[in-house]
Coordinates of C-alpha atoms and ligand atoms in Angstrom, one line a residue:
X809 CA -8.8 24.4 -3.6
X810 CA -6.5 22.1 -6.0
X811 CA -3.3 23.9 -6.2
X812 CA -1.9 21.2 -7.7
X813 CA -3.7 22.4 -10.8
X814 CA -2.1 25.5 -10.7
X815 CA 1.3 26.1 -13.0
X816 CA 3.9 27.4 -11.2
X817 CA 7.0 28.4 -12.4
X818 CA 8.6 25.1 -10.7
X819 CA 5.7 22.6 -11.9
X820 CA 6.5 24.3 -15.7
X821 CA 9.9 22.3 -15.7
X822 CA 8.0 18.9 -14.9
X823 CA 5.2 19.6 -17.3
X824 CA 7.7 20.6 -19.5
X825 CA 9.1 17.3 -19.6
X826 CA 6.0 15.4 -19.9
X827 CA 4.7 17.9 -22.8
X828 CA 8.2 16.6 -24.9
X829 CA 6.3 13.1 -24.1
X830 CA 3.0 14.2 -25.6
X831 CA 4.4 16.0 -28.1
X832 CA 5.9 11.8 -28.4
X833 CA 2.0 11.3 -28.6
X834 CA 2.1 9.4 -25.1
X835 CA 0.9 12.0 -22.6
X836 CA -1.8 15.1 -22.1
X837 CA -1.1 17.7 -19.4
X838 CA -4.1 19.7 -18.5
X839 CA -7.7 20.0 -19.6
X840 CA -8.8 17.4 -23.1
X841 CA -12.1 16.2 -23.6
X842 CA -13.1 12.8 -22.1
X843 CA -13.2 11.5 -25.7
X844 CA -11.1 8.9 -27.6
X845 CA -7.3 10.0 -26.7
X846 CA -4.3 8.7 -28.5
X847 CA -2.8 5.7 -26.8
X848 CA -0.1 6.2 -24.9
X849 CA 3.4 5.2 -25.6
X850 CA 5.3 2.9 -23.2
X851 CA 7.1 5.9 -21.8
X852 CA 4.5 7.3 -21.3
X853 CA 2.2 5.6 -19.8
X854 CA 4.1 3.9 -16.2
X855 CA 1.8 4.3 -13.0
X856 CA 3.1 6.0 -10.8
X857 CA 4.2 8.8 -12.8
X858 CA 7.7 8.9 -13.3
X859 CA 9.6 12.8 -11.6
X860 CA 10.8 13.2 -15.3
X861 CA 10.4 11.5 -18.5
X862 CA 12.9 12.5 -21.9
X863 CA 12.2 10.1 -24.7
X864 CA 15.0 8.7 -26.9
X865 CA 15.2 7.8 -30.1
X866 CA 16.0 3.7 -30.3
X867 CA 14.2 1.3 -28.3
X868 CA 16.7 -1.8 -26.6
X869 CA 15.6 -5.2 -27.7
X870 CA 15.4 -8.5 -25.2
X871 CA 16.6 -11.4 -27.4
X872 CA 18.0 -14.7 -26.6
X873 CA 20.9 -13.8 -25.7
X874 CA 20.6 -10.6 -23.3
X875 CA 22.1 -10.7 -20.3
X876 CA 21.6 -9.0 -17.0
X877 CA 24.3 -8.0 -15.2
X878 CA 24.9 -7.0 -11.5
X879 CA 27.6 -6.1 -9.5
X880 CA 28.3 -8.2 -6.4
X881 CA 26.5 -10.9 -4.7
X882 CA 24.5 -9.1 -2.4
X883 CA 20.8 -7.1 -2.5
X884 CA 21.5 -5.8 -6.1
X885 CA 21.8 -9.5 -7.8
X886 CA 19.0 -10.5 -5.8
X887 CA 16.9 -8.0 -7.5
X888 CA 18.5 -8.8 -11.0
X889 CA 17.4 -12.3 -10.2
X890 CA 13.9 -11.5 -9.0
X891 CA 14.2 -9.3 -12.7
X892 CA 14.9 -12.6 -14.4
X893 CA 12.5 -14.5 -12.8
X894 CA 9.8 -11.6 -14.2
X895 CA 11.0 -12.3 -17.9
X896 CA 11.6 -16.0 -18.2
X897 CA 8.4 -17.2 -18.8
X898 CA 6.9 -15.0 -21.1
X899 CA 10.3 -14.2 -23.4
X900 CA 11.0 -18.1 -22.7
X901 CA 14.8 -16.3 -22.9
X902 CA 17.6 -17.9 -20.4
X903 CA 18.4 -14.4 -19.2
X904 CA 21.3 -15.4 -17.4
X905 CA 22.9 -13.1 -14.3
X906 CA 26.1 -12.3 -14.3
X907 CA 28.3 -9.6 -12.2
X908 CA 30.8 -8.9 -15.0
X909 CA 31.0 -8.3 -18.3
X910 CA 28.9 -7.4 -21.2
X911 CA 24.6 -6.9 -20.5
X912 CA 22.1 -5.9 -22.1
X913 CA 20.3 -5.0 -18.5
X914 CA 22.6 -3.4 -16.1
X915 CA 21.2 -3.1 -12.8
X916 CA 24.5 -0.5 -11.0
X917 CA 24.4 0.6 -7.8
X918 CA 26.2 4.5 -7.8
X919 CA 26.6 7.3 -5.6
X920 CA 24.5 9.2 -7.1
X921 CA 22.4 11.5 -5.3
X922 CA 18.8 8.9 -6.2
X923 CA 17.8 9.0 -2.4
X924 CA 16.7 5.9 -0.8
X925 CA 14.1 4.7 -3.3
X926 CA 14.9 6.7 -6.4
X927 CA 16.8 5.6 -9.4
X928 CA 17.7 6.3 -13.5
X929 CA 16.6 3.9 -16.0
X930 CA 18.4 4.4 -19.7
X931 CA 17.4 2.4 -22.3
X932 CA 18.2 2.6 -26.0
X933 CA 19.9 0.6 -28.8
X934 CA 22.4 -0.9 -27.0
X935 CA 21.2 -1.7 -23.7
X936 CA 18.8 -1.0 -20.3
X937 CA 20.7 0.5 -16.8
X938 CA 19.1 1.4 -14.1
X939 CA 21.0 3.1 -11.5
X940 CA 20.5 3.5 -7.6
X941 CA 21.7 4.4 -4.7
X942 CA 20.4 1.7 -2.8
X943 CA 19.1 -1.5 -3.7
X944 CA 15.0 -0.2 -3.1
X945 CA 15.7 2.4 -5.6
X946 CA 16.8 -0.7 -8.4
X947 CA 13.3 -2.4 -7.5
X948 CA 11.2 0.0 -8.0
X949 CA 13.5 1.0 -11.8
X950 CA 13.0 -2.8 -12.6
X951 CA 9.3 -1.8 -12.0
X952 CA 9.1 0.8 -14.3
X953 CA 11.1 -1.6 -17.0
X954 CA 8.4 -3.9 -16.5
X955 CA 5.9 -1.4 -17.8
X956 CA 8.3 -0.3 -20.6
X957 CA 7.6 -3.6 -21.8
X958 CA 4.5 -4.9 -23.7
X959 CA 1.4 -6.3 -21.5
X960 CA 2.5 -9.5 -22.1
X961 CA 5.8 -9.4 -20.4
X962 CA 3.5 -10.5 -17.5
X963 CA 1.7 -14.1 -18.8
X964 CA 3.4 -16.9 -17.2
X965 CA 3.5 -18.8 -20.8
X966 CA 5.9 -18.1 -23.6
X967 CA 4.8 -15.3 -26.3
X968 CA 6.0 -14.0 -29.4
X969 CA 7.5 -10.9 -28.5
X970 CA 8.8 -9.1 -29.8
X971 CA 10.5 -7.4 -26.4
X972 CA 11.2 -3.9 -26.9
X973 CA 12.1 -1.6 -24.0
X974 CA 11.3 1.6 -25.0
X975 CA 14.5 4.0 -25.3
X976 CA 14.7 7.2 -23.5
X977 CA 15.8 8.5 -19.8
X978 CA 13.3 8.1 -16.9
X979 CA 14.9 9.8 -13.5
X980 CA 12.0 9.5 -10.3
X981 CA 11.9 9.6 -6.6
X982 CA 9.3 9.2 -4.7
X983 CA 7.3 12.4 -3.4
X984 CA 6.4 10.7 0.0
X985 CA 8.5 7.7 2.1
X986 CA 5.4 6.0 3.4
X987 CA 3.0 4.7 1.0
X988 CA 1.0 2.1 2.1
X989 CA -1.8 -0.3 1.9
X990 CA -3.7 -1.8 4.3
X991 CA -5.1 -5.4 4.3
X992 CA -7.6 -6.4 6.8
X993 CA -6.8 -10.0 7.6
X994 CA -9.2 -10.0 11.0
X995 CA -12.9 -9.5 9.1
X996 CA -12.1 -12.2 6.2
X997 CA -8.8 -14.2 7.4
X998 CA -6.2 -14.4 4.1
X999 CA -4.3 -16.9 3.4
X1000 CA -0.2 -16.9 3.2
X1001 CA -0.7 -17.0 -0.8
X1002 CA -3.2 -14.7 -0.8
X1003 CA -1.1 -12.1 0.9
X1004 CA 1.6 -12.4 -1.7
X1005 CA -0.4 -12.0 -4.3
X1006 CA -1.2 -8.3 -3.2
X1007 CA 2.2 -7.7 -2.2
X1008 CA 2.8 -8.7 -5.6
X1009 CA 0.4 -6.1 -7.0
X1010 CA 1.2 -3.4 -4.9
X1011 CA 5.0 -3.7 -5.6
X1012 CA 4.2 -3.1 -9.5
X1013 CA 2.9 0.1 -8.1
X1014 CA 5.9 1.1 -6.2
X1015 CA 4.0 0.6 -2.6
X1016 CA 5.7 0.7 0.2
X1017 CA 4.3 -0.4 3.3
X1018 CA 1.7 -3.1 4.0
X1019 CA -0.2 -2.5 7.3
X1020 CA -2.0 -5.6 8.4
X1021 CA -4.7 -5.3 10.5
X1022 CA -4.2 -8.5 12.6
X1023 CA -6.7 -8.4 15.0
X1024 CA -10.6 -6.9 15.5
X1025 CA -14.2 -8.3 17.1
X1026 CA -14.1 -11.0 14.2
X1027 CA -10.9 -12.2 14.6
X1028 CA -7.6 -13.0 16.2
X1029 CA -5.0 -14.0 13.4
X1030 CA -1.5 -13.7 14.4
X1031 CA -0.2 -16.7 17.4
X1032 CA 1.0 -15.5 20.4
X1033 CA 2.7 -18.0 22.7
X1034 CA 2.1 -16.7 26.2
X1035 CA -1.5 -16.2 25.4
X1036 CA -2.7 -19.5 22.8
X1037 CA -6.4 -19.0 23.2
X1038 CA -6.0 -15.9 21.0
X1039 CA -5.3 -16.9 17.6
X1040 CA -6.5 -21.0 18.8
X1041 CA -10.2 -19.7 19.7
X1042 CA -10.2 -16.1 19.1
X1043 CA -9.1 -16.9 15.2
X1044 CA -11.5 -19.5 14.8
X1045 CA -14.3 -17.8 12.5
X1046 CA -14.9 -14.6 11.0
X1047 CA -17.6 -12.3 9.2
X1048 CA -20.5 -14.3 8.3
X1049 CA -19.2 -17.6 10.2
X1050 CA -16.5 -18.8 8.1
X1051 CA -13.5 -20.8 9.8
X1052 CA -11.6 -18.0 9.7
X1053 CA -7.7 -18.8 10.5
X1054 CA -4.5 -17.2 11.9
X1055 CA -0.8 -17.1 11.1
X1056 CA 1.7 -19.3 13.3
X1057 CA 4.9 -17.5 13.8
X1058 CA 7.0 -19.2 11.3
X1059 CA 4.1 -18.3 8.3
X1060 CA 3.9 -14.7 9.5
X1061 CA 7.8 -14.4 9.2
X1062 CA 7.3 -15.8 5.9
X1063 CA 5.0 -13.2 4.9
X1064 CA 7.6 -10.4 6.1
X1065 CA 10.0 -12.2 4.5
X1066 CA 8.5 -12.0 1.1
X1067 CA 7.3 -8.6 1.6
X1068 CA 11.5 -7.3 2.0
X1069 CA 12.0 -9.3 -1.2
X1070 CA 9.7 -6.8 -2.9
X1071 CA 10.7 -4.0 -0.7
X1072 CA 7.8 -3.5 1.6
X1073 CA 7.6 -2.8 5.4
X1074 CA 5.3 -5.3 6.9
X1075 CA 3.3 -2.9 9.4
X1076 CA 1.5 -4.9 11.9
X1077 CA -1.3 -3.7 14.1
X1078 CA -3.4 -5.1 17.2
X1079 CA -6.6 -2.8 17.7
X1080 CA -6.2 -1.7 21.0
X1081 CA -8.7 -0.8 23.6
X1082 CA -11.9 -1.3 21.3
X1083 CA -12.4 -3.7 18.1
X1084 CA -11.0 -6.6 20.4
X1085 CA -14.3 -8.9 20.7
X1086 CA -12.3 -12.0 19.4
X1087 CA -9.3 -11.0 22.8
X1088 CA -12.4 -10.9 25.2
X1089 CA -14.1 -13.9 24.0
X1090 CA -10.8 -16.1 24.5
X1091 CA -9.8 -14.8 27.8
X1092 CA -12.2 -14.2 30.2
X1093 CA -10.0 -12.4 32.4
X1094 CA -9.5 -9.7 30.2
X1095 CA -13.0 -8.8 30.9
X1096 CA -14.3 -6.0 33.6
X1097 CA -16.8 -8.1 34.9
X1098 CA -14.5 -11.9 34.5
X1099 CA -17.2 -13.3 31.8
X1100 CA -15.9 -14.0 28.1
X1101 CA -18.3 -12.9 25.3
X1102 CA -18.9 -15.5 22.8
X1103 CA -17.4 -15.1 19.6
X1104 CA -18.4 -12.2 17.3
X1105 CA -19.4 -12.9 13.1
X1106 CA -21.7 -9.6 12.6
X1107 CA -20.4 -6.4 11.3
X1108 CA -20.9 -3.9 13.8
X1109 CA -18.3 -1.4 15.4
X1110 CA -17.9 0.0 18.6
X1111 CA -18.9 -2.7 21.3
X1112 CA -16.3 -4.0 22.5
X1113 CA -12.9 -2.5 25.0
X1114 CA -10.4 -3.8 26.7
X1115 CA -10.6 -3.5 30.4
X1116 CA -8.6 -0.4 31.5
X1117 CA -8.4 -0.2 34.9
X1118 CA -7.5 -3.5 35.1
X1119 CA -3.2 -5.1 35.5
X1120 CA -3.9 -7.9 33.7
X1121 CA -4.8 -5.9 30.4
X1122 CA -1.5 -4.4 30.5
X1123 CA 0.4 -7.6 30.7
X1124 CA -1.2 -8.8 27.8
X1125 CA -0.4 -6.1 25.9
X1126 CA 3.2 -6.1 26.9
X1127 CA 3.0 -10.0 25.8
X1128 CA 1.7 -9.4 22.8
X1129 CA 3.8 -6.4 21.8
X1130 CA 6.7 -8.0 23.1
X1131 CA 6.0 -11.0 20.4
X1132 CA 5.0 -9.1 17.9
X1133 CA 8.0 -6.4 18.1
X1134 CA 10.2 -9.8 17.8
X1135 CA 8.6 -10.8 14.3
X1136 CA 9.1 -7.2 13.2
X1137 CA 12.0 -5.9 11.5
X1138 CA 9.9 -2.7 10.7
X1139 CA 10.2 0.5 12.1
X1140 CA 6.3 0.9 13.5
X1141 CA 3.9 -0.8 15.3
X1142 CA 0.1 -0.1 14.6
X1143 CA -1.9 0.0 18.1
X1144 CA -5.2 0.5 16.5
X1145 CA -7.4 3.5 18.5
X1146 CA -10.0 3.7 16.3
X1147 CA -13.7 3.6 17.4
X1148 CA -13.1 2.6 21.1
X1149 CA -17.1 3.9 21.4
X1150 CA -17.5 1.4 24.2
X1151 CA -14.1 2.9 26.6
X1152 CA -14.9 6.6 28.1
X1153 CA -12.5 9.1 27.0
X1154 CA -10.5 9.4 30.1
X1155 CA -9.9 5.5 29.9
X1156 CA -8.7 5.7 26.4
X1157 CA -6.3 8.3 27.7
X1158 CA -5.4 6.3 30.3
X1159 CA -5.1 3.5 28.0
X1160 CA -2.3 5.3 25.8
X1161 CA -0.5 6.7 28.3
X1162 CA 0.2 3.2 29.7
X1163 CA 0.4 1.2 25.9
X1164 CA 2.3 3.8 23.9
X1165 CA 5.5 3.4 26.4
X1166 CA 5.4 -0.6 25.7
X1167 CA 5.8 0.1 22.0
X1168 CA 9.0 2.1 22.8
X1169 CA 10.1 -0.6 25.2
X1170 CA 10.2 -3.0 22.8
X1171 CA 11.8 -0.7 20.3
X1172 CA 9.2 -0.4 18.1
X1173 CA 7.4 3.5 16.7
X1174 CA 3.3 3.4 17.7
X1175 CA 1.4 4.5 14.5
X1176 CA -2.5 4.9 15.4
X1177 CA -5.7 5.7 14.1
X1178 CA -6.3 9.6 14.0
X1179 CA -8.2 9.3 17.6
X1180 CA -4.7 8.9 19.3
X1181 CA -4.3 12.6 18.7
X1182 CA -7.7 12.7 21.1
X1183 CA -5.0 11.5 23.8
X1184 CA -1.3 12.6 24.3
X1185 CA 0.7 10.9 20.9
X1186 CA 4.2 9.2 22.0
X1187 CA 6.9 11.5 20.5
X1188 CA 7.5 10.5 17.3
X1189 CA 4.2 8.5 16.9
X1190 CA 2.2 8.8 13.8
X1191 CA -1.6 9.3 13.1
X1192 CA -3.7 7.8 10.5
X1193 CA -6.3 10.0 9.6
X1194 CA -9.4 8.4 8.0
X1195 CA -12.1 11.0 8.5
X1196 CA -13.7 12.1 5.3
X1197 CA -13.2 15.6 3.5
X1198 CA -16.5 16.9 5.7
X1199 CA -15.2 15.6 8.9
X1200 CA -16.0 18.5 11.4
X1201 CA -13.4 21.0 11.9
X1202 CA -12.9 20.6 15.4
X1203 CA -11.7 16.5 14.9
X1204 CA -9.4 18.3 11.9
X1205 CA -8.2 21.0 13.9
X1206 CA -7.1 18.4 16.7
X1207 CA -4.7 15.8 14.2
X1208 CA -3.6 19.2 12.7
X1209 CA -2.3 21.0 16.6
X1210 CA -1.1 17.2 16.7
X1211 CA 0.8 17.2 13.5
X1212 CA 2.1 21.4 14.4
X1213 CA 3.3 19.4 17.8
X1214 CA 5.5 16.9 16.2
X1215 CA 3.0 13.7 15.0
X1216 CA 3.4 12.6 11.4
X1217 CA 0.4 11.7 9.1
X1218 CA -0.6 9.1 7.1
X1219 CA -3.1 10.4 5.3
X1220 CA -6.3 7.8 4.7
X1221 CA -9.3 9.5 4.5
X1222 CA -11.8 7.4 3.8
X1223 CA -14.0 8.8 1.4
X1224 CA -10.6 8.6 -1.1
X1225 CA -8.7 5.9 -0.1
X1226 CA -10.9 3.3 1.3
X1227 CA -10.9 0.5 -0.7
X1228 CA -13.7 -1.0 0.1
X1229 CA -16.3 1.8 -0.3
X1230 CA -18.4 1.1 -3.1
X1231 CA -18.0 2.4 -6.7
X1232 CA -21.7 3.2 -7.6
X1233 CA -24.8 2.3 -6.0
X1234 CA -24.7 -1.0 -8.4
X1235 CA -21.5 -2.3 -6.5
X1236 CA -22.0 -5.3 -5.2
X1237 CA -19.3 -5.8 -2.6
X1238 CA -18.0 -2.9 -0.4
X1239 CA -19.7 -0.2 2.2
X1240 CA -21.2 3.5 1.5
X1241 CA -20.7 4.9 5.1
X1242 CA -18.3 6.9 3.7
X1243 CA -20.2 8.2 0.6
X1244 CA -19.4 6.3 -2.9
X1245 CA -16.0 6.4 -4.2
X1246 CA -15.5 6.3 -7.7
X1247 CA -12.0 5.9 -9.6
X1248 CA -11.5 9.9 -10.2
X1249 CA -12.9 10.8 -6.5
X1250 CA -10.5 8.7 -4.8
X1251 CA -7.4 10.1 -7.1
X1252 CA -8.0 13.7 -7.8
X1253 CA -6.9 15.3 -4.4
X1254 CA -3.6 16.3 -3.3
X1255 CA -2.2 15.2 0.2
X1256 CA -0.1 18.2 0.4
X1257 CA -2.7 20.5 0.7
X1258 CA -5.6 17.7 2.4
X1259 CA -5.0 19.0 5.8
X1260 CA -4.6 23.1 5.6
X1261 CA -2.1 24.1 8.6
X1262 CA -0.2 20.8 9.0
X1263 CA 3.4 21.5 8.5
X1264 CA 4.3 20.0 5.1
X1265 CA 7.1 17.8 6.2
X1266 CA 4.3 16.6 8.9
X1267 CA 2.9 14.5 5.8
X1268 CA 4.3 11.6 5.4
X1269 CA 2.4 9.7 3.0
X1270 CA -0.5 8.2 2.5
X1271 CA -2.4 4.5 2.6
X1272 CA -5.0 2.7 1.0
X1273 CA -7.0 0.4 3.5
X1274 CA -9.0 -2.6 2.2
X1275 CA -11.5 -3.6 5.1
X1276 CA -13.1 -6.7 4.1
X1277 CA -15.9 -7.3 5.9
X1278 CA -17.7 -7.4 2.6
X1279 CA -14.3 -8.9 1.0
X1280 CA -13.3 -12.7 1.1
X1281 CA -11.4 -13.9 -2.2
X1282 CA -9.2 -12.8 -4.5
X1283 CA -11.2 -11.6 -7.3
X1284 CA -12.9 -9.6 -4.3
X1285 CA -9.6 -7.9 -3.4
X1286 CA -8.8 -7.5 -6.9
X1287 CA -12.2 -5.8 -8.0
X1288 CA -11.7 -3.0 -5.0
X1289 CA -8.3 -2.3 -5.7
X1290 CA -8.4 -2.1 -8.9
X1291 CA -8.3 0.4 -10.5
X1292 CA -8.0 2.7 -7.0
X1293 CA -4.8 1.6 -6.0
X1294 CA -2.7 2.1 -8.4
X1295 CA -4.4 6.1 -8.2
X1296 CA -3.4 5.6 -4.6
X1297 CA 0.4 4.7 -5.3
X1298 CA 0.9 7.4 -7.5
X1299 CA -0.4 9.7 -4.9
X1300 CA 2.2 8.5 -2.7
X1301 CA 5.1 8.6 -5.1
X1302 CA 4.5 11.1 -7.8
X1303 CA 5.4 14.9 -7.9
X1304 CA 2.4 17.3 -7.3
X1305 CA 3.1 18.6 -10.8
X1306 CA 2.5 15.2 -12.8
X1307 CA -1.3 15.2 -11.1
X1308 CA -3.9 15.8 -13.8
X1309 CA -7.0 13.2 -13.9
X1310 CA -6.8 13.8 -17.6
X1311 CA -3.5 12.3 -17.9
X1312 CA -3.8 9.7 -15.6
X1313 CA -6.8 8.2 -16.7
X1314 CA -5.2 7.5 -20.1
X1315 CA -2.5 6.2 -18.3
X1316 CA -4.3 4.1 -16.1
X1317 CA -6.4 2.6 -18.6
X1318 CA -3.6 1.4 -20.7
X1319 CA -2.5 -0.9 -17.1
X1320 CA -5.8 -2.9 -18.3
X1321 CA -4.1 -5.2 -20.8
X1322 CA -1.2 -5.9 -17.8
X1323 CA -3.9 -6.9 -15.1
X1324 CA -5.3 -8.9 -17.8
X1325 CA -2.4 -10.9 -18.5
X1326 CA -1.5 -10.8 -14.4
X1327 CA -5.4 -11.8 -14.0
X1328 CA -6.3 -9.4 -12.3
X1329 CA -10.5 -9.0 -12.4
X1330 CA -10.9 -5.2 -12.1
X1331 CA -13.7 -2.8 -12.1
X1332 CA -14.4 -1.5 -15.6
X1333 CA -15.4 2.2 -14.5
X1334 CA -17.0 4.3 -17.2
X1335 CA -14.7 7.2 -16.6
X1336 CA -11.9 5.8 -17.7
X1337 CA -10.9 5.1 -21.6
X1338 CA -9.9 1.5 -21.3
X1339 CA -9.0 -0.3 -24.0
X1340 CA -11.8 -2.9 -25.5
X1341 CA -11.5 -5.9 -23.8
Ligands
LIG1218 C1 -14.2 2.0 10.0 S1 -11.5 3.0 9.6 C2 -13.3 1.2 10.7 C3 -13.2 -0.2 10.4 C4 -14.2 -0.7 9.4 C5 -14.3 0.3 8.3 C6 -15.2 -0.2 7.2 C7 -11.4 2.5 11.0 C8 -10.2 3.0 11.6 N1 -12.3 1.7 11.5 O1 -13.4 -0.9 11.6 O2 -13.8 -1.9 9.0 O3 -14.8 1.5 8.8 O4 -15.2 0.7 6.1

């Protein structure tokens, strides 16, 4: 079943590469006993994987007087500056940004054939250059820089160094366009701060996309003018009873506007015709049978629709698409679809016959849970499968005619990349409808082959949703994600051929001494070799 594991003549040029790295004594390839392996060198050791790793001989030094230098005025010097802004406080260095002259960091943007995200990093003696083809691709080099350096690169205080950049050629593309996470803002509400915080996080990681899940039974949390009760009443608690809270317009933009600085796609979603308790509890009208249900702080799924065969429902959602397509720069528009237990099937049908067509209107590509495939998918629409590996053949064989048909995939399912499924039995926080989920289990699978029969280019990535019924701060978020996002980035961008749990644990435990410096609580699991604390 994993192919990945298999070494084909094309995987042998990859592992060949990484083999001259652990021949460095940074990485393993293959089968090695769980016990004490070496530590990986810098080069070595960057999550997500690198396409191809060649180490060099001199390492470049950050001193006093390096300089980092970019051309032009524009996306590339923002990103040199947003480098700078990295370094300053640990190296206590100036750093100064310059487009001309001499640099020991040279951020150049090329013609190159990188691809939209991909770049080349060079380091040795005399300097660091990354190139791109686009200013995504010098982000995500200036990420892998960051983990050429030491651990604490990241402290916001000033430390000794001394700052070496390991030397050597690192040239990587992503394997998939889309990898996301998923933050679900409705259960727990999050603030502004606490949002950037894991956009911060998952842009270390090379992620993407954020999809944020605006809106369930719990909670309303994005303001929409034409209908105020919404986010005013409908965002007003949350699981457990908590105040809850919503974003006004101006702080959502500011959240998109951050996430672009870092090079993520802000996906937003509105759970559409079930999940929308905290909608029918602020308008009355929206109801079947014209009486509001009072406000919902429990945990259950499944109650709640959206009346279908009534006009009004379809000018709210026109409203709130319409506003929400207007604080989107992003391609997609999330409409939900999961669970809708409470609307019969030909009413959900009906339902996304008449919704999908207002995405479009408003220029906007649906994305929806998996169950849209259980309806007629817009063209071009893409489904979000969540089931779990033993999910019945039938619901498989359905997103798979889907994906034969045209329908991309993001590829969630949930007994992998749910985030908030428990570790062990002995993890406090997080659910186990899904089975448990430990750090290997939600890493060692291979989204190319997850769905047999889906046409390959069908695939289009994968996410990691964090449903937080059971989550509410940030050491919370921080203790699910880590250490199963980072496995869930490097799914997204690394080449089938790097995947080895065997590697990638060594690799993923020596990120411990970064999180520590970014503070970042994480879950200690016994299968990896971290470092003592
Ligand atoms: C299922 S996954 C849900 C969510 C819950 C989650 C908890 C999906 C599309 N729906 O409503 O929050 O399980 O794990």
């Amino acid at each position: 079943m994993r192919s990945h594991h298999r070494t084909t003549p094309r995987t042998a040029r990859v592992l060949g590469t990484l083999l001259l790295v652990a021949a460095a004594g940074s990485v393993t390839v293959g089968a090695t006993p769980a016990a004490a392996p070496p530590a990986p060198t810098p080069l070595g050791r960057v999550v997500p994987a690198p396409a191809s790793v060649t180490p060099g001989a001199a390492p470049y030094r950050i001193t006093r007087s390096t300089v980092i230098r970019a051309d032009g005025s524009g996306a590339g010097r923002r990103v040199a500056e947003y480098l700078a802004h990295l370094l300053r406080p640990s190296t206590g260095y100036r750093l100064p940004v310059t487009s001309r002259g001499p640099a020991g960091i040279r951020l150049v943007l090329s013609h190159d054939p990188f691809g939209a995200e991909g770049y080349r990093l060079h380091s040795g003696r005399d300097g660091v250059t990354i190139t791109a083809a686009a200013p995504a691709g010098l982000f995500h080099g200036v990420q892998t820089l960051r983990q050429l350096l030491p651990a604490a690169v990241e402290k916001d205080t000033v430390r000794p160094g001394p700052w070496l950049v390991a030397g050597g050629t690192i040239t990587d593309r992503p394997r998939y366009a889309y990898r996301g996470a998923m933050l679900d803002v409705s259960r727990h509400f999050f603030t502004v701060a606490q949002v950037k915080r894991y956009i911060d996080q998952l842009a270390l990681y090379k992620i993407n996309e954020l999809h944020l899940h605006l809106s369930d039974d719990q909670g309303w949390r994005i303001a929409v003018d034409s209908w105020p009760r919404l986010a005013a009443y409908g965002g007003s608690t949350q699981v457990g009873g908590g105040k809850g809270g919503f974003y006004t317009k101006a702080q959502y933009r500011e959240i998109v506007r951050y996430a672009a600085s870092r090079y993520l796609e802000v996906v937003p979603e509105i759970d559409m015709p079930g999940h929308t308790n905290a909608a029918l509890a602020s308008y009355a009208g929206l109801n079947c049978d014209g009486a509001a249900p009072p406000l919902y702080t429990g945990t259950e799924v499944g109650f709640s629709s959206l009346c279908v065969g009534k006009r009004v429902t379809y000018d709210f959602a026109d409203d709130v698409i319409r506003e929400l397509a207007a604080l989107t720069p992003g391609r997609y528009l999330h409409i939900g679809g999961d669970e809708a237990h409470s609307t019969s099937h030909e009413d959900y049908v009906t339902f996304m016959d008449r919704v999908q067509p207002i995405v479009a209107k408003y220029g906007k590509t649906v994305i929806g849970w998996h169950q849209l495939t259980g309806a007629r998918p817009a063209r071009g629409a893409l489904a979000q499968y969540w089931g779990l590996d033993d999910t019945g053949a039938a619901e498989k064989a359905q997103v798979v005619r889907a994906a034969q048909h045209g329908t991309g995939l993001i590829l969630s399912p949930a007994d992998r990349m749910y985030l908030d499924m428990k570790y062990t039995e002995d993890t406090e926080l997080g659910q186990d409808w899904a089975g448990l989920v430990e750090v290997r289990r939600s890493y060692d699978w291979d989204p190319g082959a997850y769905l047999p029969g889906a046409p390959a280019s069908s695939v289009r990535g994968v996410e990691a949703p964090l449903w937080t019924e059971t989550v509410a701060t940030d050491a919370d978020i921080d203790y699910m994600a880590f250490p199963r996002l980072p496995g869930a980035a490097e799914l997204g961008w690394s080449p089938a051929a790097t995947h080895s749990w065997d590697a990638y644990k060594v690799r993923l435990a020596a990120q411990a001494p970064r999180w520590d410096a970014l503070g970042i609580t994480y879950y200690r699991s016994p299968q990896v070799p971290w470092p003592a604390p």
